[in-house]
Amino acid sequence: MAKDLIQDNQYNIGHICTRQQCEAGNADKVAMRWVSSHLERIDYTFSDLDAESNRFANALKTLGLGSGDVFFTFLPKMPEQFFAFLGALKHQVICGTLFSNFGEDALLDRLGDAGAKCVITKKSFLKKISRIRTQLPALRHIIVVDGEDDPANGIIGYQSLMAAASPEFTAELTSADTPSVLHYTSGSTGKPKGVLHRHNSVLSQNKTAREILQLDPDDIFWCTADQGWVTGTSYGIIGPWSIGVTQLHFGGGYDAAIWFDLLEQERVTIWYSAPTALRMLMREEPEIFTGRKLESLRHIFSVGEPLNPEVILWSRRTLNHDIYDTWFQTETGAIMISNRPGLAILPGSMGKPVDGIEAAIIADDGTPVADGEQGNLCVKPGWPSMFTTYLNNDEVYQQKFRNGYYYTGDTAYRDSDGYFWFMGRSDDVINTAGHLVSPFEVESALLEIPEIAESGVIGVPDELLFEKVVAFVHLHAQYTWSQELELKVRLYVSNKASSIATPQEIFVVDSIPKNKSGKIMRRVLKARYMGTDAGDISTLDI
Ligand code: PRX
């Protein structure tokens, strides 16, 4: 454990990332260099971060939230998101984060399942929540960062709330097991599941930030991930700030020239991004990268999808840097397997388990497979950031632990040198641009469209996104396919699920293959799309 990370048994993540940093002499050090999408810059010191998160903790207390209640952020990347996240944790309120692209069904599933009492959002997102509000009886307060108080509708303006709140707050002693962060993750069947973490997770996030990402207090770290995803919380908030590292946060989206201006001008030393973004950079004109003064940059890391060897080779050639792939999941809370400086990179491999983690390839019957053979990627339970349950679904949580291992749902093999190689998922979950999309959620949204009688959704290989979402739909007899209908379908899925889940291709078919118990045979759809053999289809109904 990092010396002095846990002091006097205080595991509170909000406290460790702010107050404790101030007490360690970092009060005036920049914690966050905020760069807005218009490239305005604001620096927040650890003392600012402490005061703002204290105010937010006090505000939640005034609103009647307490230990174990659930609060969500539903915001784009913006400073208030960080204050709210840390403030909620300080007050031992469980903090969930919602991706700002989520549509109303996606919001309803998550806010409803968690029984959220409060959510913070911005005016332009408010109507998505307003439309589902009557179905969310537990939701008492909506804080609007750029809004005014509207008590009749349970809406509270952030500015007035924070102005009335004291910047002094002392986090109560928080145990290792106190619930902390909640992220919903998509499976191939059923609704998204709430992955619950505990304050103890900071041990893993701090350790991997130091030992894998190589962060030390003098670094300027940039993690491009949105806070709606586990990378954005574990490594865009907790790991780095628990070390007292300055983080760059940029409110704009992908823009190669701006990104490289930022890397250069802000003297970023460690950069953590994702394969889709790196592949997009690879497609840019080479001039964008020539003459760049990147001497501050020490290392580049990647996560979320397989990192193709070509990207590493491109980076070596163009940026004069290796890219270190890292593997983890919402459920694992921190990096489990990775490449890292000091370990030779085998391009295409995820690297080796991090110190203290025992990963293995296990057959379905629980026996380890020989090196070189594909099987289930498993991790021996017991690391601090291991999730503690799927909220309201402990049965499925328990099913993930078998034969003394946690089954990750990925398939992989280990070579004779101990390197792990990702092969795919053992379920139908789609990984598009690093975001897991449930085919079930997209199929459900499609079925809500009156013209659609049946639907089947799959992920197919894509050069840029790793996988893209492809839908097969069967229309009710009285309807015909048209451009207008296609547009309507796309918009509907985007508004209901999210823009990430919107099918890139839609095929109209006479029927959707199902097995005798009515389960959609996505394997058959995929084989049809790929022009390959579907294998054994003896249980197929049609
Ligand atoms: O399938 C693996 C893939 O992303 C899944 C986890 O997704 P999520 O819970 O959303 O967390 C993403 C951010 C950590 C994994 O089960 N995945 C993650 N990293 C890699 C990867 N696949 C291949 N290579 C990786 N480095």
Short mmCIF file of N, CA and C in Angstrom, two decimals, residues 296-419:
data_model
loop_
_atom_site.label_atom_id
_atom_site.label_comp_id
_atom_site.label_asym_id
_atom_site.label_seq_id
_atom_site.Cartn_x
_atom_site.Cartn_y
_atom_site.Cartn_z
N SER A 296 7.74 16.57 -23.12
CA SER A 296 7.23 16.36 -21.75
C SER A 296 6.56 14.99 -21.63
N LEU A 297 6.03 14.51 -22.76
CA LEU A 297 5.24 13.27 -22.71
C LEU A 297 6.14 12.07 -22.40
N ARG A 298 5.83 11.38 -21.27
CA ARG A 298 6.63 10.21 -20.92
C ARG A 298 6.01 8.93 -21.46
N HIS A 299 4.68 8.78 -21.26
CA HIS A 299 4.06 7.51 -21.67
C HIS A 299 2.63 7.71 -22.16
N ILE A 300 2.23 6.81 -23.06
CA ILE A 300 0.84 6.76 -23.53
C ILE A 300 0.25 5.40 -23.16
N PHE A 301 -0.93 5.41 -22.60
CA PHE A 301 -1.62 4.16 -22.25
C PHE A 301 -2.97 4.12 -22.95
N SER A 302 -3.51 2.93 -23.08
CA SER A 302 -4.78 2.75 -23.78
C SER A 302 -5.62 1.73 -23.04
N VAL A 303 -6.95 1.83 -23.17
CA VAL A 303 -7.84 0.87 -22.50
C VAL A 303 -9.19 0.79 -23.21
N GLY A 304 -9.87 -0.31 -23.02
CA GLY A 304 -11.28 -0.39 -23.38
C GLY A 304 -11.61 -1.31 -24.53
N GLU A 305 -10.66 -1.50 -25.43
CA GLU A 305 -10.88 -2.37 -26.60
C GLU A 305 -9.51 -2.90 -26.98
N PRO A 306 -9.51 -3.91 -27.85
CA PRO A 306 -8.20 -4.41 -28.29
C PRO A 306 -7.41 -3.30 -28.99
N LEU A 307 -6.14 -3.25 -28.69
CA LEU A 307 -5.26 -2.25 -29.30
C LEU A 307 -4.50 -2.93 -30.43
N ASN A 308 -4.82 -2.56 -31.66
CA ASN A 308 -4.17 -3.28 -32.78
C ASN A 308 -2.69 -2.96 -32.86
N PRO A 309 -1.90 -3.97 -33.23
CA PRO A 309 -0.45 -3.74 -33.38
C PRO A 309 -0.14 -2.56 -34.29
N GLU A 310 -0.95 -2.33 -35.36
CA GLU A 310 -0.67 -1.22 -36.29
C GLU A 310 -0.65 0.12 -35.56
N VAL A 311 -1.51 0.25 -34.54
CA VAL A 311 -1.58 1.53 -33.82
C VAL A 311 -0.27 1.75 -33.04
N ILE A 312 0.22 0.68 -32.46
CA ILE A 312 1.48 0.81 -31.71
C ILE A 312 2.61 1.16 -32.67
N LEU A 313 2.62 0.49 -33.82
CA LEU A 313 3.69 0.75 -34.79
C LEU A 313 3.59 2.18 -35.31
N TRP A 314 2.36 2.65 -35.55
CA TRP A 314 2.15 4.04 -36.00
C TRP A 314 2.69 5.02 -34.96
N SER A 315 2.37 4.75 -33.70
CA SER A 315 2.78 5.66 -32.64
C SER A 315 4.31 5.68 -32.49
N ARG A 316 4.91 4.52 -32.64
CA ARG A 316 6.38 4.48 -32.56
C ARG A 316 6.98 5.35 -33.66
N ARG A 317 6.40 5.21 -34.86
CA ARG A 317 6.91 5.95 -36.01
C ARG A 317 6.63 7.44 -35.91
N THR A 318 5.38 7.77 -35.55
CA THR A 318 4.91 9.15 -35.68
C THR A 318 5.13 9.96 -34.41
N LEU A 319 4.94 9.35 -33.26
CA LEU A 319 5.03 10.09 -32.00
C LEU A 319 6.28 9.73 -31.22
N ASN A 320 7.00 8.74 -31.75
CA ASN A 320 8.21 8.29 -31.07
C ASN A 320 7.91 7.75 -29.67
N HIS A 321 6.73 7.13 -29.56
CA HIS A 321 6.32 6.58 -28.26
C HIS A 321 5.68 5.22 -28.45
N ASP A 322 5.86 4.38 -27.44
CA ASP A 322 5.09 3.15 -27.38
C ASP A 322 3.69 3.47 -26.87
N ILE A 323 2.75 2.55 -27.09
CA ILE A 323 1.46 2.67 -26.40
C ILE A 323 1.29 1.41 -25.56
N TYR A 324 1.01 1.62 -24.29
CA TYR A 324 0.85 0.49 -23.38
C TYR A 324 -0.63 0.19 -23.22
N ASP A 325 -1.02 -1.01 -23.64
CA ASP A 325 -2.41 -1.43 -23.52
C ASP A 325 -2.68 -1.87 -22.08
N THR A 326 -3.87 -1.55 -21.57
CA THR A 326 -4.27 -2.01 -20.24
C THR A 326 -5.65 -2.63 -20.35
N TRP A 327 -5.91 -3.62 -19.53
CA TRP A 327 -7.22 -4.29 -19.54
C TRP A 327 -7.87 -4.21 -18.17
N PHE A 328 -9.10 -3.79 -18.17
CA PHE A 328 -9.93 -3.95 -16.97
C PHE A 328 -11.39 -3.82 -17.32
N GLN A 329 -12.24 -3.83 -16.32
CA GLN A 329 -13.69 -3.80 -16.53
C GLN A 329 -14.33 -2.92 -15.46
N THR A 330 -15.57 -2.54 -15.71
CA THR A 330 -16.33 -1.84 -14.68
C THR A 330 -16.27 -2.64 -13.38
N GLU A 331 -16.45 -3.95 -13.50
CA GLU A 331 -16.52 -4.80 -12.32
C GLU A 331 -15.18 -4.85 -11.56
N THR A 332 -14.07 -4.78 -12.27
CA THR A 332 -12.78 -4.92 -11.57
C THR A 332 -12.32 -3.60 -10.97
N GLY A 333 -12.88 -2.49 -11.44
CA GLY A 333 -12.62 -1.18 -10.83
C GLY A 333 -11.23 -0.61 -11.05
N ALA A 334 -10.30 -1.45 -11.43
CA ALA A 334 -8.92 -1.00 -11.65
C ALA A 334 -8.24 -1.95 -12.62
N ILE A 335 -7.13 -1.49 -13.17
CA ILE A 335 -6.39 -2.27 -14.17
C ILE A 335 -5.96 -3.61 -13.56
N MET A 336 -6.21 -4.68 -14.32
CA MET A 336 -5.87 -6.03 -13.86
C MET A 336 -4.70 -6.62 -14.66
N ILE A 337 -4.70 -6.34 -15.97
CA ILE A 337 -3.68 -6.91 -16.86
C ILE A 337 -3.17 -5.74 -17.69
N SER A 338 -1.85 -5.68 -17.89
CA SER A 338 -1.40 -4.54 -18.68
C SER A 338 0.03 -4.70 -19.17
N ASN A 339 0.29 -3.91 -20.18
CA ASN A 339 1.67 -3.62 -20.57
C ASN A 339 2.11 -2.45 -19.70
N ARG A 340 3.37 -2.25 -19.60
CA ARG A 340 3.87 -1.15 -18.78
C ARG A 340 5.34 -0.95 -19.08
N PRO A 341 5.83 0.25 -18.82
CA PRO A 341 7.26 0.46 -19.01
C PRO A 341 8.05 -0.57 -18.19
N GLY A 342 9.06 -1.12 -18.81
CA GLY A 342 9.87 -2.13 -18.11
C GLY A 342 9.49 -3.55 -18.49
N LEU A 343 8.35 -3.69 -19.16
CA LEU A 343 7.92 -5.01 -19.64
C LEU A 343 7.86 -4.92 -21.17
N ALA A 344 8.58 -5.81 -21.84
CA ALA A 344 8.61 -5.72 -23.31
C ALA A 344 7.19 -5.85 -23.87
N ILE A 345 6.85 -4.98 -24.80
CA ILE A 345 5.51 -5.02 -25.40
C ILE A 345 5.49 -6.06 -26.52
N LEU A 346 4.51 -6.95 -26.47
CA LEU A 346 4.26 -7.80 -27.64
C LEU A 346 3.02 -7.21 -28.29
N PRO A 347 3.18 -6.45 -29.39
CA PRO A 347 2.01 -5.77 -29.95
C PRO A 347 0.86 -6.74 -30.20
N GLY A 348 -0.32 -6.38 -29.71
CA GLY A 348 -1.49 -7.26 -29.84
C GLY A 348 -1.83 -7.95 -28.54
N SER A 349 -0.86 -8.00 -27.61
CA SER A 349 -1.14 -8.63 -26.32
C SER A 349 -1.51 -7.58 -25.29
N MET A 350 -2.38 -7.96 -24.34
CA MET A 350 -2.78 -7.03 -23.28
C MET A 350 -1.70 -6.90 -22.21
N GLY A 351 -0.69 -7.77 -22.27
CA GLY A 351 0.38 -7.71 -21.29
C GLY A 351 0.21 -8.77 -20.20
N LYS A 352 0.68 -8.46 -19.02
CA LYS A 352 0.66 -9.44 -17.92
C LYS A 352 -0.13 -8.89 -16.74
N PRO A 353 -0.60 -9.80 -15.85
CA PRO A 353 -1.35 -9.33 -14.67
C PRO A 353 -0.53 -8.36 -13.84
N VAL A 354 -1.21 -7.40 -13.23
CA VAL A 354 -0.49 -6.44 -12.39
C VAL A 354 -0.11 -7.13 -11.08
N ASP A 355 0.84 -6.57 -10.41
CA ASP A 355 1.33 -7.13 -9.16
C ASP A 355 0.15 -7.37 -8.19
N GLY A 356 0.08 -8.56 -7.63
CA GLY A 356 -0.98 -8.86 -6.67
C GLY A 356 -2.24 -9.43 -7.31
N ILE A 357 -2.27 -9.50 -8.62
CA ILE A 357 -3.46 -10.03 -9.31
C ILE A 357 -3.10 -11.37 -9.95
N GLU A 358 -3.97 -12.36 -9.70
CA GLU A 358 -3.74 -13.66 -10.31
C GLU A 358 -4.80 -13.88 -11.39
N ALA A 359 -4.38 -13.81 -12.64
CA ALA A 359 -5.32 -14.05 -13.74
C ALA A 359 -5.05 -15.43 -14.31
N ALA A 360 -6.09 -16.06 -14.85
CA ALA A 360 -5.91 -17.40 -15.40
C ALA A 360 -6.90 -17.62 -16.52
N ILE A 361 -6.59 -18.60 -17.36
CA ILE A 361 -7.52 -18.99 -18.42
C ILE A 361 -8.11 -20.34 -18.00
N ILE A 362 -9.42 -20.33 -17.81
CA ILE A 362 -10.10 -21.49 -17.23
C ILE A 362 -11.16 -22.00 -18.21
N ALA A 363 -11.24 -23.32 -18.32
CA ALA A 363 -12.27 -23.92 -19.18
C ALA A 363 -13.63 -23.82 -18.50
N ASP A 364 -14.70 -24.06 -19.24
CA ASP A 364 -16.05 -23.97 -18.65
C ASP A 364 -16.20 -24.92 -17.47
N ASP A 365 -15.49 -26.06 -17.50
CA ASP A 365 -15.63 -27.02 -16.40
C ASP A 365 -14.76 -26.68 -15.19
N GLY A 366 -14.09 -25.56 -15.25
CA GLY A 366 -13.34 -25.11 -14.07
C GLY A 366 -11.87 -25.50 -14.07
N THR A 367 -11.43 -26.24 -15.08
CA THR A 367 -10.02 -26.63 -15.11
C THR A 367 -9.20 -25.63 -15.92
N PRO A 368 -7.97 -25.36 -15.46
CA PRO A 368 -7.13 -24.43 -16.23
C PRO A 368 -6.78 -25.02 -17.58
N VAL A 369 -6.73 -24.21 -18.61
CA VAL A 369 -6.34 -24.72 -19.94
C VAL A 369 -4.83 -24.53 -20.12
N ALA A 370 -4.28 -25.25 -21.06
CA ALA A 370 -2.84 -25.16 -21.31
C ALA A 370 -2.51 -23.81 -21.94
N ASP A 371 -1.28 -23.36 -21.75
CA ASP A 371 -0.84 -22.12 -22.40
C ASP A 371 -1.08 -22.22 -23.90
N GLY A 372 -1.54 -21.13 -24.48
CA GLY A 372 -1.78 -21.12 -25.93
C GLY A 372 -3.20 -21.49 -26.29
N GLU A 373 -3.94 -22.07 -25.32
CA GLU A 373 -5.33 -22.47 -25.62
C GLU A 373 -6.30 -21.41 -25.12
N GLN A 374 -7.34 -21.19 -25.93
CA GLN A 374 -8.33 -20.17 -25.57
C GLN A 374 -9.28 -20.67 -24.49
N GLY A 375 -9.70 -19.80 -23.60
CA GLY A 375 -10.67 -20.16 -22.57
C GLY A 375 -11.23 -18.91 -21.92
N ASN A 376 -11.88 -19.09 -20.77
CA ASN A 376 -12.46 -17.94 -20.07
C ASN A 376 -11.37 -17.17 -19.32
N LEU A 377 -11.36 -15.88 -19.51
CA LEU A 377 -10.41 -15.05 -18.76
C LEU A 377 -10.98 -14.86 -17.35
N CYS A 378 -10.23 -15.32 -16.36
CA CYS A 378 -10.70 -15.28 -14.98
C CYS A 378 -9.67 -14.59 -14.09
N VAL A 379 -10.15 -14.05 -12.97
CA VAL A 379 -9.26 -13.40 -12.02
C VAL A 379 -9.59 -13.94 -10.63
N LYS A 380 -8.55 -14.26 -9.87
CA LYS A 380 -8.76 -14.75 -8.50
C LYS A 380 -9.32 -13.60 -7.66
N PRO A 381 -10.49 -13.78 -7.01
CA PRO A 381 -11.10 -12.67 -6.27
C PRO A 381 -10.25 -12.20 -5.10
N GLY A 382 -10.52 -10.98 -4.66
CA GLY A 382 -9.90 -10.51 -3.43
C GLY A 382 -9.16 -9.20 -3.55
N TRP A 383 -9.10 -8.60 -4.75
CA TRP A 383 -8.40 -7.31 -4.85
C TRP A 383 -9.34 -6.21 -4.33
N PRO A 384 -8.78 -5.10 -3.83
CA PRO A 384 -9.62 -4.11 -3.16
C PRO A 384 -10.72 -3.49 -4.01
N SER A 385 -10.48 -3.28 -5.31
CA SER A 385 -11.51 -2.61 -6.11
C SER A 385 -12.46 -3.59 -6.78
N MET A 386 -12.48 -4.83 -6.30
CA MET A 386 -13.44 -5.79 -6.84
C MET A 386 -14.86 -5.32 -6.49
N PHE A 387 -15.78 -5.36 -7.44
CA PHE A 387 -17.15 -4.91 -7.13
C PHE A 387 -17.74 -5.78 -6.03
N THR A 388 -18.69 -5.20 -5.29
CA THR A 388 -19.22 -5.93 -4.14
C THR A 388 -20.55 -6.59 -4.45
N THR A 389 -21.23 -6.12 -5.47
CA THR A 389 -22.47 -6.77 -5.92
C THR A 389 -22.97 -6.10 -7.20
N TYR A 390 -23.93 -6.74 -7.85
CA TYR A 390 -24.76 -6.03 -8.82
C TYR A 390 -25.98 -5.59 -8.03
N LEU A 391 -26.22 -4.30 -7.95
CA LEU A 391 -27.29 -3.77 -7.13
C LEU A 391 -28.61 -4.48 -7.46
N ASN A 392 -29.31 -4.93 -6.45
CA ASN A 392 -30.61 -5.62 -6.60
C ASN A 392 -30.52 -6.89 -7.44
N ASN A 393 -29.32 -7.39 -7.63
CA ASN A 393 -29.18 -8.58 -8.47
C ASN A 393 -28.00 -9.43 -7.99
N ASP A 394 -28.02 -9.72 -6.70
CA ASP A 394 -26.87 -10.44 -6.14
C ASP A 394 -26.75 -11.85 -6.72
N GLU A 395 -27.87 -12.38 -7.20
CA GLU A 395 -27.84 -13.73 -7.77
C GLU A 395 -26.90 -13.77 -8.98
N VAL A 396 -27.03 -12.79 -9.86
CA VAL A 396 -26.16 -12.76 -11.05
C VAL A 396 -24.72 -12.50 -10.62
N TYR A 397 -24.54 -11.66 -9.60
CA TYR A 397 -23.19 -11.41 -9.06
C TYR A 397 -22.56 -12.74 -8.62
N GLN A 398 -23.32 -13.53 -7.84
CA GLN A 398 -22.78 -14.80 -7.33
C GLN A 398 -22.42 -15.74 -8.48
N GLN A 399 -23.21 -15.68 -9.55
CA GLN A 399 -22.94 -16.59 -10.68
C GLN A 399 -21.61 -16.29 -11.38
N LYS A 400 -21.11 -15.09 -11.17
CA LYS A 400 -19.84 -14.72 -11.81
C LYS A 400 -18.65 -15.37 -11.11
N PHE A 401 -18.87 -15.91 -9.91
CA PHE A 401 -17.77 -16.52 -9.16
C PHE A 401 -17.97 -18.03 -9.15
N ARG A 402 -17.05 -18.71 -9.80
CA ARG A 402 -17.13 -20.17 -9.88
C ARG A 402 -15.72 -20.74 -9.79
N ASN A 403 -15.62 -21.92 -9.22
CA ASN A 403 -14.33 -22.63 -9.18
C ASN A 403 -13.22 -21.76 -8.59
N GLY A 404 -13.59 -20.89 -7.66
CA GLY A 404 -12.58 -20.06 -6.99
C GLY A 404 -12.13 -18.87 -7.82
N TYR A 405 -12.82 -18.59 -8.93
CA TYR A 405 -12.42 -17.47 -9.79
C TYR A 405 -13.61 -16.56 -10.09
N TYR A 406 -13.28 -15.33 -10.43
CA TYR A 406 -14.27 -14.40 -11.02
C TYR A 406 -14.16 -14.56 -12.53
N TYR A 407 -15.29 -14.90 -13.18
CA TYR A 407 -15.33 -15.05 -14.63
C TYR A 407 -15.65 -13.70 -15.26
N THR A 408 -14.73 -13.20 -16.07
CA THR A 408 -14.87 -11.82 -16.57
C THR A 408 -15.85 -11.71 -17.73
N GLY A 409 -16.15 -12.84 -18.39
CA GLY A 409 -17.00 -12.77 -19.59
C GLY A 409 -16.19 -12.57 -20.86
N ASP A 410 -14.88 -12.44 -20.73
CA ASP A 410 -14.00 -12.33 -21.90
C ASP A 410 -13.36 -13.69 -22.16
N THR A 411 -12.99 -13.93 -23.41
CA THR A 411 -12.18 -15.09 -23.71
C THR A 411 -10.79 -14.61 -24.13
N ALA A 412 -9.79 -15.41 -23.80
CA ALA A 412 -8.41 -15.00 -24.05
C ALA A 412 -7.53 -16.24 -24.01
N TYR A 413 -6.27 -16.07 -24.32
CA TYR A 413 -5.30 -17.14 -24.04
C TYR A 413 -4.05 -16.52 -23.43
N ARG A 414 -3.29 -17.36 -22.75
CA ARG A 414 -2.02 -16.92 -22.19
C ARG A 414 -0.92 -17.66 -22.93
N ASP A 415 0.13 -16.94 -23.32
CA ASP A 415 1.21 -17.64 -24.02
C ASP A 415 2.22 -18.17 -23.00
N SER A 416 3.21 -18.89 -23.50
CA SER A 416 4.13 -19.56 -22.57
C SER A 416 5.02 -18.58 -21.80
N ASP A 417 5.04 -17.30 -22.25
CA ASP A 417 5.80 -16.30 -21.49
C ASP A 417 4.92 -15.55 -20.49
N GLY A 418 3.65 -15.94 -20.41
CA GLY A 418 2.78 -15.32 -19.40
C GLY A 418 2.03 -14.10 -19.89
N TYR A 419 2.13 -13.79 -21.20
CA TYR A 419 1.37 -12.66 -21.75
C TYR A 419 -0.06 -13.11 -22.06
#
